[in-house]
């Protein structure tokens, strides 16, 4: 109940904000199209096959949409539930190793880490994968010591592996196999033949083979793309279909891993409490090492790939806190580091330049690395809100760590733990504020509502550039979107298929549509007078307005909204919605 209360307190704020692209809108539209078309085999985004990810998260979301209808919180709810489930696994494993207190500490540490605060409220496969892997490892640890389980022995190991495979692909089977293979040496009486392989692999096959077989039967080229290009060649950074992602360096990945488990990552080297279950402790350490090490070797890694290792980190650090033997020393190290970083953050906050803000965001998120790689500037009008958040982080680090140090020195260990939980809560609150700050840039809800209020059924909607950066547009409008100069990224493979020809345009094809009988709405993140809009006859282009970071143009004079827009479209009113869209 304590973990549930902490988890919900950390997860609920910001859960219903607009979908943030790239990614979230794509997940939402794939699930929406599953419900609308009734095709649960081949996931589709904007009407075209999308096999960058296995289907488990899409299935779960589509089922929830069937029951509750379409909404942002339902889409993100599976990340929250998976995160809560993972904390429960960490609690059970920590309790097994270090007793009731160790279990609670492990679960609380996991839920209050910075990575959980950031990614908990993001729709993605990562938390479902983290839960599935944690379930598999926990199942192995429990049943490795219970030969009396008979046919049920290692059931959780195989069930978790199957779910992991359906949520993240081949690594869902590879990681449990590596962890178990390395760990068998610490269980002298346990061999591969004791792992119920026949029953276990039958269970995995029953859960995973039907979908893979159906995709291969429906379209072998889709299956090859999903299996070979998207998983094997991705790891080697040798993909045939290039994506926009800019991989993070190995040192940057390790630093990000430290940050995602902050503030508890400071205590990763604290000596654990003695436990009679030494093999189980070693398995947990192998779990962490396999996840972090595997992606460290990959040439195509992103900053959040170590999230499935965080439950193992939480259990290991909980052992150090339970022992308390050198926690004080690491508190001192943390205090010195946080005093330095916190003071610098307070001083730098009002002095940060747009380039420095963009650089900082680029270290934490691939989208901003892409912008920096393209030579773009910070896409926000003012850096002051970012400076205030940075100062808030500095105050949180200084105050929380000083209180924790004082509590520990006075012998109040629980008080020190609560102080660091407070640091995690402060960071979580700042992350929510950051998401609210960047929402207008990443969200298409405002422009989609205006289009929905104005467009007739025959009207066309066109997006300039890769649609994954405005992926929620088809979800919010319920329309298939045409794309001009955007056959790249996640949709490059789909854009080459015959059924995609009329949906991927060049400037000449757009000009032909623009002159046609149907009204065309153009959504672009290019500034006014730039991009493909500048190539169209000026007298035929009507500026509807600017909504966050997106401009909306129409090809023909409007009727129901004539006179509602100023000369720049900065205060355009969607009459049919009765809603004033935010101006530029």
mmCIF file of C-alpha atoms in Angstrom, residues 93-362:
data_model
loop_
_atom_site.group_PDB
_atom_site.id
_atom_site.type_symbol
_atom_site.label_atom_id
_atom_site.label_comp_id
_atom_site.label_asym_id
_atom_site.label_seq_id
_atom_site.Cartn_x
_atom_site.Cartn_y
_atom_site.Cartn_z
ATOM 1 C CA UNK A 93 13.190 -9.328 -4.082
ATOM 2 C CA UNK A 94 14.505 -6.810 -1.553
ATOM 3 C CA UNK A 95 12.343 -8.394 1.137
ATOM 4 C CA UNK A 96 13.681 -11.807 0.209
ATOM 5 C CA UNK A 97 17.296 -10.659 0.515
ATOM 6 C CA UNK A 98 17.179 -8.130 3.358
ATOM 7 C CA UNK A 99 13.874 -8.529 5.172
ATOM 8 C CA UNK A 100 10.722 -6.362 5.231
ATOM 9 C CA UNK A 101 12.587 -3.067 5.636
ATOM 10 C CA UNK A 102 14.915 -3.828 2.744
ATOM 11 C CA UNK A 103 11.964 -4.620 0.499
ATOM 12 C CA UNK A 104 10.140 -1.373 1.202
ATOM 13 C CA UNK A 105 13.339 0.645 0.783
ATOM 14 C CA UNK A 106 14.021 -0.990 -2.601
ATOM 15 C CA UNK A 107 10.526 -0.259 -3.888
ATOM 16 C CA UNK A 108 10.539 3.359 -2.674
ATOM 17 C CA UNK A 109 14.001 4.015 -4.116
ATOM 18 C CA UNK A 110 12.903 2.764 -7.498
ATOM 19 C CA UNK A 111 9.746 4.878 -7.610
ATOM 20 C CA UNK A 112 11.516 8.057 -6.477
ATOM 21 C CA UNK A 113 14.435 7.870 -8.914
ATOM 22 C CA UNK A 114 14.740 10.607 -11.531
ATOM 23 C CA UNK A 115 14.369 8.215 -14.474
ATOM 24 C CA UNK A 116 11.082 6.896 -13.176
ATOM 25 C CA UNK A 117 9.824 10.433 -12.600
ATOM 26 C CA UNK A 118 10.635 11.366 -16.201
ATOM 27 C CA UNK A 119 9.578 8.236 -18.102
ATOM 28 C CA UNK A 120 6.746 7.106 -15.814
ATOM 29 C CA UNK A 121 4.341 9.487 -17.548
ATOM 30 C CA UNK A 122 5.513 8.715 -21.071
ATOM 31 C CA UNK A 123 3.801 6.171 -23.288
ATOM 32 C CA UNK A 124 6.503 3.734 -24.389
ATOM 33 C CA UNK A 125 7.405 0.069 -24.368
ATOM 34 C CA UNK A 126 10.252 0.562 -21.914
ATOM 35 C CA UNK A 127 8.398 0.172 -18.627
ATOM 36 C CA UNK A 128 6.438 -2.843 -19.860
ATOM 37 C CA UNK A 129 9.761 -4.364 -20.898
ATOM 38 C CA UNK A 130 11.365 -3.479 -17.554
ATOM 39 C CA UNK A 131 8.488 -5.141 -15.687
ATOM 40 C CA UNK A 132 8.619 -8.243 -17.883
ATOM 41 C CA UNK A 133 12.374 -8.638 -17.420
ATOM 42 C CA UNK A 134 12.090 -8.076 -13.663
ATOM 43 C CA UNK A 135 9.359 -10.721 -13.485
ATOM 44 C CA UNK A 136 11.538 -13.197 -15.398
ATOM 45 C CA UNK A 137 14.604 -12.659 -13.194
ATOM 46 C CA UNK A 138 12.554 -12.803 -10.004
ATOM 47 C CA UNK A 139 10.959 -16.044 -11.193
ATOM 48 C CA UNK A 140 14.388 -17.569 -11.754
ATOM 49 C CA UNK A 141 15.708 -16.469 -8.340
ATOM 50 C CA UNK A 142 12.692 -17.823 -6.468
ATOM 51 C CA UNK A 143 12.478 -21.163 -8.260
ATOM 52 C CA UNK A 144 16.218 -21.800 -8.366
ATOM 53 C CA UNK A 145 15.951 -22.502 -4.621
ATOM 54 C CA UNK A 146 12.710 -24.529 -4.808
ATOM 55 C CA UNK A 147 13.111 -27.884 -6.547
ATOM 56 C CA UNK A 148 9.770 -28.937 -5.045
ATOM 57 C CA UNK A 149 7.821 -26.755 -7.491
ATOM 58 C CA UNK A 150 7.691 -29.523 -10.095
ATOM 59 C CA UNK A 151 5.967 -28.564 -13.334
ATOM 60 C CA UNK A 152 5.356 -25.006 -12.144
ATOM 61 C CA UNK A 153 9.052 -24.406 -11.575
ATOM 62 C CA UNK A 154 10.376 -21.374 -13.520
ATOM 63 C CA UNK A 155 6.926 -20.520 -14.877
ATOM 64 C CA UNK A 156 7.475 -16.815 -14.118
ATOM 65 C CA UNK A 157 10.866 -16.929 -15.829
ATOM 66 C CA UNK A 158 9.322 -18.070 -19.105
ATOM 67 C CA UNK A 159 6.179 -15.960 -18.856
ATOM 68 C CA UNK A 160 8.242 -12.838 -18.179
ATOM 69 C CA UNK A 161 10.579 -13.673 -21.059
ATOM 70 C CA UNK A 162 7.639 -14.061 -23.454
ATOM 71 C CA UNK A 163 6.165 -10.717 -22.389
ATOM 72 C CA UNK A 164 9.582 -9.085 -22.706
ATOM 73 C CA UNK A 165 9.953 -10.449 -26.239
ATOM 74 C CA UNK A 166 6.516 -9.114 -27.205
ATOM 75 C CA UNK A 167 7.279 -5.722 -25.710
ATOM 76 C CA UNK A 168 10.830 -5.061 -26.942
ATOM 77 C CA UNK A 169 11.844 -7.772 -29.386
ATOM 78 C CA UNK A 170 14.773 -10.192 -29.369
ATOM 79 C CA UNK A 171 16.455 -8.703 -26.306
ATOM 80 C CA UNK A 172 13.406 -9.834 -24.367
ATOM 81 C CA UNK A 173 14.614 -13.398 -24.831
ATOM 82 C CA UNK A 174 18.341 -12.616 -24.920
ATOM 83 C CA UNK A 175 18.575 -10.814 -21.578
ATOM 84 C CA UNK A 176 16.959 -13.571 -19.454
ATOM 85 C CA UNK A 177 19.059 -16.195 -21.258
ATOM 86 C CA UNK A 178 22.285 -14.271 -20.552
ATOM 87 C CA UNK A 179 21.362 -13.617 -16.918
ATOM 88 C CA UNK A 180 20.381 -17.232 -16.256
ATOM 89 C CA UNK A 181 23.361 -18.607 -18.181
ATOM 90 C CA UNK A 182 25.866 -16.575 -16.159
ATOM 91 C CA UNK A 183 24.071 -17.235 -12.862
ATOM 92 C CA UNK A 184 23.860 -21.029 -13.062
ATOM 93 C CA UNK A 185 27.428 -21.265 -11.758
ATOM 94 C CA UNK A 186 26.246 -20.081 -8.321
ATOM 95 C CA UNK A 187 23.666 -22.848 -8.010
ATOM 96 C CA UNK A 188 25.776 -26.056 -7.938
ATOM 97 C CA UNK A 189 22.803 -28.386 -8.052
ATOM 98 C CA UNK A 190 21.109 -26.614 -10.941
ATOM 99 C CA UNK A 191 21.737 -27.446 -14.600
ATOM 100 C CA UNK A 192 20.080 -26.399 -17.848
ATOM 101 C CA UNK A 193 18.071 -29.628 -17.891
ATOM 102 C CA UNK A 194 16.564 -28.647 -14.517
ATOM 103 C CA UNK A 195 15.020 -25.467 -15.926
ATOM 104 C CA UNK A 196 11.870 -27.151 -17.269
ATOM 105 C CA UNK A 197 13.051 -26.200 -20.752
ATOM 106 C CA UNK A 198 10.462 -28.196 -22.675
ATOM 107 C CA UNK A 199 7.463 -26.794 -20.830
ATOM 108 C CA UNK A 200 9.007 -23.341 -20.559
ATOM 109 C CA UNK A 201 9.910 -22.966 -24.216
ATOM 110 C CA UNK A 202 6.498 -24.318 -25.166
ATOM 111 C CA UNK A 203 4.926 -21.550 -23.101
ATOM 112 C CA UNK A 204 7.160 -18.909 -24.720
ATOM 113 C CA UNK A 205 6.343 -20.259 -28.186
ATOM 114 C CA UNK A 206 2.621 -20.357 -27.476
ATOM 115 C CA UNK A 207 2.669 -16.688 -26.451
ATOM 116 C CA UNK A 208 5.030 -15.293 -29.087
ATOM 117 C CA UNK A 209 5.112 -17.461 -32.213
ATOM 118 C CA UNK A 210 1.499 -16.879 -33.432
ATOM 119 C CA UNK A 211 1.963 -13.143 -33.942
ATOM 120 C CA UNK A 212 5.366 -13.527 -35.600
ATOM 121 C CA UNK A 213 4.049 -16.293 -37.855
ATOM 122 C CA UNK A 214 1.004 -14.259 -38.879
ATOM 123 C CA UNK A 215 3.141 -11.239 -39.793
ATOM 124 C CA UNK A 216 5.509 -13.438 -41.819
ATOM 125 C CA UNK A 217 2.543 -15.056 -43.560
ATOM 126 C CA UNK A 218 0.836 -11.735 -44.297
ATOM 127 C CA UNK A 219 3.961 -10.042 -45.673
ATOM 128 C CA UNK A 220 7.486 -11.553 -45.528
ATOM 129 C CA UNK A 221 9.060 -8.152 -46.301
ATOM 130 C CA UNK A 222 7.438 -6.672 -43.183
ATOM 131 C CA UNK A 223 8.726 -9.536 -41.088
ATOM 132 C CA UNK A 224 12.269 -9.157 -42.449
ATOM 133 C CA UNK A 225 12.213 -5.424 -41.723
ATOM 134 C CA UNK A 226 10.980 -6.044 -38.177
ATOM 135 C CA UNK A 227 13.437 -8.820 -37.359
ATOM 136 C CA UNK A 228 16.612 -8.088 -39.319
ATOM 137 C CA UNK A 229 16.783 -4.361 -39.972
ATOM 138 C CA UNK A 230 15.006 -3.095 -36.889
ATOM 139 C CA UNK A 231 16.687 -5.348 -34.312
ATOM 140 C CA UNK A 232 19.878 -7.018 -35.483
ATOM 141 C CA UNK A 233 21.166 -4.275 -37.775
ATOM 142 C CA UNK A 234 19.984 -1.583 -35.352
ATOM 143 C CA UNK A 235 22.274 -2.970 -32.633
ATOM 144 C CA UNK A 236 25.195 -2.901 -35.089
ATOM 145 C CA UNK A 237 24.215 0.603 -36.285
ATOM 146 C CA UNK A 238 24.010 -0.775 -39.851
ATOM 147 C CA UNK A 239 20.335 -0.241 -40.635
ATOM 148 C CA UNK A 240 19.174 -0.232 -44.245
ATOM 149 C CA UNK A 241 16.399 2.233 -43.445
ATOM 150 C CA UNK A 242 17.986 5.213 -41.764
ATOM 151 C CA UNK A 243 16.282 6.985 -38.905
ATOM 152 C CA UNK A 244 16.784 10.457 -37.510
ATOM 153 C CA UNK A 245 17.960 9.260 -34.087
ATOM 154 C CA UNK A 246 21.350 10.527 -32.985
ATOM 155 C CA UNK A 247 22.891 7.862 -30.747
ATOM 156 C CA UNK A 248 24.410 8.894 -27.448
ATOM 157 C CA UNK A 249 28.076 8.161 -26.733
ATOM 158 C CA UNK A 250 29.038 5.410 -24.300
ATOM 159 C CA UNK A 251 30.274 7.889 -21.625
ATOM 160 C CA UNK A 252 27.099 9.929 -22.116
ATOM 161 C CA UNK A 253 25.002 6.780 -21.770
ATOM 162 C CA UNK A 254 26.728 5.849 -18.500
ATOM 163 C CA UNK A 255 26.282 9.375 -17.145
ATOM 164 C CA UNK A 256 22.584 9.277 -18.129
ATOM 165 C CA UNK A 257 22.239 5.911 -16.366
ATOM 166 C CA UNK A 258 23.668 7.485 -13.204
ATOM 167 C CA UNK A 259 21.233 10.394 -13.520
ATOM 168 C CA UNK A 260 18.179 8.182 -14.077
ATOM 169 C CA UNK A 261 18.784 6.428 -10.739
ATOM 170 C CA UNK A 262 19.649 9.642 -8.887
ATOM 171 C CA UNK A 263 19.621 10.355 -5.933
ATOM 172 C CA UNK A 264 20.122 6.680 -5.064
ATOM 173 C CA UNK A 265 22.866 6.077 -7.633
ATOM 174 C CA UNK A 266 25.297 7.794 -5.244
ATOM 175 C CA UNK A 267 25.075 4.685 -3.034
ATOM 176 C CA UNK A 268 25.603 2.005 -5.684
ATOM 177 C CA UNK A 269 28.972 1.077 -4.186
ATOM 178 C CA UNK A 270 27.774 0.984 -0.570
ATOM 179 C CA UNK A 271 28.526 -2.365 1.048
ATOM 180 C CA UNK A 272 25.338 -4.448 1.305
ATOM 181 C CA UNK A 273 23.949 -6.115 4.396
ATOM 182 C CA UNK A 274 24.886 -9.770 4.880
ATOM 183 C CA UNK A 275 22.383 -12.155 3.347
ATOM 184 C CA UNK A 276 22.023 -15.896 3.372
ATOM 185 C CA UNK A 277 20.943 -15.696 -0.271
ATOM 186 C CA UNK A 278 24.305 -14.765 -1.777
ATOM 187 C CA UNK A 279 23.474 -16.395 -5.149
ATOM 188 C CA UNK A 280 20.324 -14.284 -5.431
ATOM 189 C CA UNK A 281 22.331 -11.130 -4.731
ATOM 190 C CA UNK A 282 24.793 -12.108 -7.464
ATOM 191 C CA UNK A 283 21.981 -12.750 -9.935
ATOM 192 C CA UNK A 284 20.673 -9.247 -9.227
ATOM 193 C CA UNK A 285 24.123 -7.780 -9.889
ATOM 194 C CA UNK A 286 24.371 -9.750 -13.157
ATOM 195 C CA UNK A 287 20.932 -8.443 -14.140
ATOM 196 C CA UNK A 288 22.165 -4.856 -13.812
ATOM 197 C CA UNK A 289 25.467 -5.580 -15.551
ATOM 198 C CA UNK A 290 23.878 -7.389 -18.521
ATOM 199 C CA UNK A 291 21.457 -4.554 -19.301
ATOM 200 C CA UNK A 292 23.948 -1.715 -18.891
ATOM 201 C CA UNK A 293 26.816 -3.597 -20.541
ATOM 202 C CA UNK A 294 24.819 -4.778 -23.541
ATOM 203 C CA UNK A 295 23.744 -1.295 -24.559
ATOM 204 C CA UNK A 296 27.139 0.183 -23.735
ATOM 205 C CA UNK A 297 28.509 -2.057 -26.499
ATOM 206 C CA UNK A 298 25.788 -1.082 -28.976
ATOM 207 C CA UNK A 299 26.502 1.511 -31.619
ATOM 208 C CA UNK A 300 22.872 2.630 -31.636
ATOM 209 C CA UNK A 301 21.885 3.400 -28.054
ATOM 210 C CA UNK A 302 19.729 6.103 -26.540
ATOM 211 C CA UNK A 303 19.958 7.702 -23.129
ATOM 212 C CA UNK A 304 17.106 5.752 -21.507
ATOM 213 C CA UNK A 305 18.113 2.222 -22.528
ATOM 214 C CA UNK A 306 19.350 1.363 -19.028
ATOM 215 C CA UNK A 307 15.882 1.773 -17.451
ATOM 216 C CA UNK A 308 15.363 -2.031 -17.189
ATOM 217 C CA UNK A 309 18.440 -2.161 -14.914
ATOM 218 C CA UNK A 310 16.989 0.278 -12.369
ATOM 219 C CA UNK A 311 15.010 -2.357 -10.396
ATOM 220 C CA UNK A 312 18.244 -4.299 -9.892
ATOM 221 C CA UNK A 313 20.013 -1.103 -8.807
ATOM 222 C CA UNK A 314 17.240 -0.439 -6.286
ATOM 223 C CA UNK A 315 17.615 -3.873 -4.695
ATOM 224 C CA UNK A 316 21.404 -3.556 -4.522
ATOM 225 C CA UNK A 317 21.305 -0.077 -2.965
ATOM 226 C CA UNK A 318 18.584 -1.135 -0.523
ATOM 227 C CA UNK A 319 21.084 -3.706 0.758
ATOM 228 C CA UNK A 320 23.570 -0.935 1.440
ATOM 229 C CA UNK A 321 21.004 1.147 3.297
ATOM 230 C CA UNK A 322 19.889 -1.827 5.334
ATOM 231 C CA UNK A 323 23.474 -2.426 6.423
ATOM 232 C CA UNK A 324 24.241 1.256 6.970
ATOM 233 C CA UNK A 325 27.951 0.488 7.235
ATOM 234 C CA UNK A 326 29.274 3.130 4.880
ATOM 235 C CA UNK A 327 26.149 5.032 3.874
ATOM 236 C CA UNK A 328 27.462 7.994 5.830
ATOM 237 C CA UNK A 329 30.587 8.128 3.695
ATOM 238 C CA UNK A 330 28.590 8.139 0.473
ATOM 239 C CA UNK A 331 26.226 10.730 1.923
ATOM 240 C CA UNK A 332 29.307 12.898 2.368
ATOM 241 C CA UNK A 333 30.388 12.291 -1.209
ATOM 242 C CA UNK A 334 26.883 13.106 -2.397
ATOM 243 C CA UNK A 335 26.759 16.243 -0.264
ATOM 244 C CA UNK A 336 30.035 17.491 -1.741
ATOM 245 C CA UNK A 337 28.866 16.783 -5.271
ATOM 246 C CA UNK A 338 25.380 18.223 -4.797
ATOM 247 C CA UNK A 339 26.748 21.322 -3.071
ATOM 248 C CA UNK A 340 28.970 21.946 -6.080
ATOM 249 C CA UNK A 341 26.310 21.180 -8.693
ATOM 250 C CA UNK A 342 23.545 22.919 -6.732
ATOM 251 C CA UNK A 343 25.546 26.115 -6.240
ATOM 252 C CA UNK A 344 26.534 26.141 -9.908
ATOM 253 C CA UNK A 345 22.890 25.613 -10.944
ATOM 254 C CA UNK A 346 21.682 28.513 -8.804
ATOM 255 C CA UNK A 347 24.384 30.791 -10.194
ATOM 256 C CA UNK A 348 24.039 29.685 -13.831
ATOM 257 C CA UNK A 349 20.224 29.692 -13.933
ATOM 258 C CA UNK A 350 19.732 33.359 -14.895
ATOM 259 C CA UNK A 351 22.879 33.368 -17.071
ATOM 260 C CA UNK A 352 22.168 30.418 -19.364
ATOM 261 C CA UNK A 353 22.216 31.070 -23.109
ATOM 262 C CA UNK A 354 19.904 29.368 -25.630
ATOM 263 C CA UNK A 355 22.856 27.344 -26.917
ATOM 264 C CA UNK A 356 23.645 26.086 -23.419
ATOM 265 C CA UNK A 357 20.006 25.158 -22.771
ATOM 266 C CA UNK A 358 19.835 23.275 -26.072
ATOM 267 C CA UNK A 359 23.096 21.496 -25.237
ATOM 268 C CA UNK A 360 21.787 20.461 -21.835
ATOM 269 C CA UNK A 361 18.535 19.148 -23.291
ATOM 270 C CA UNK A 362 20.506 17.329 -26.006
#
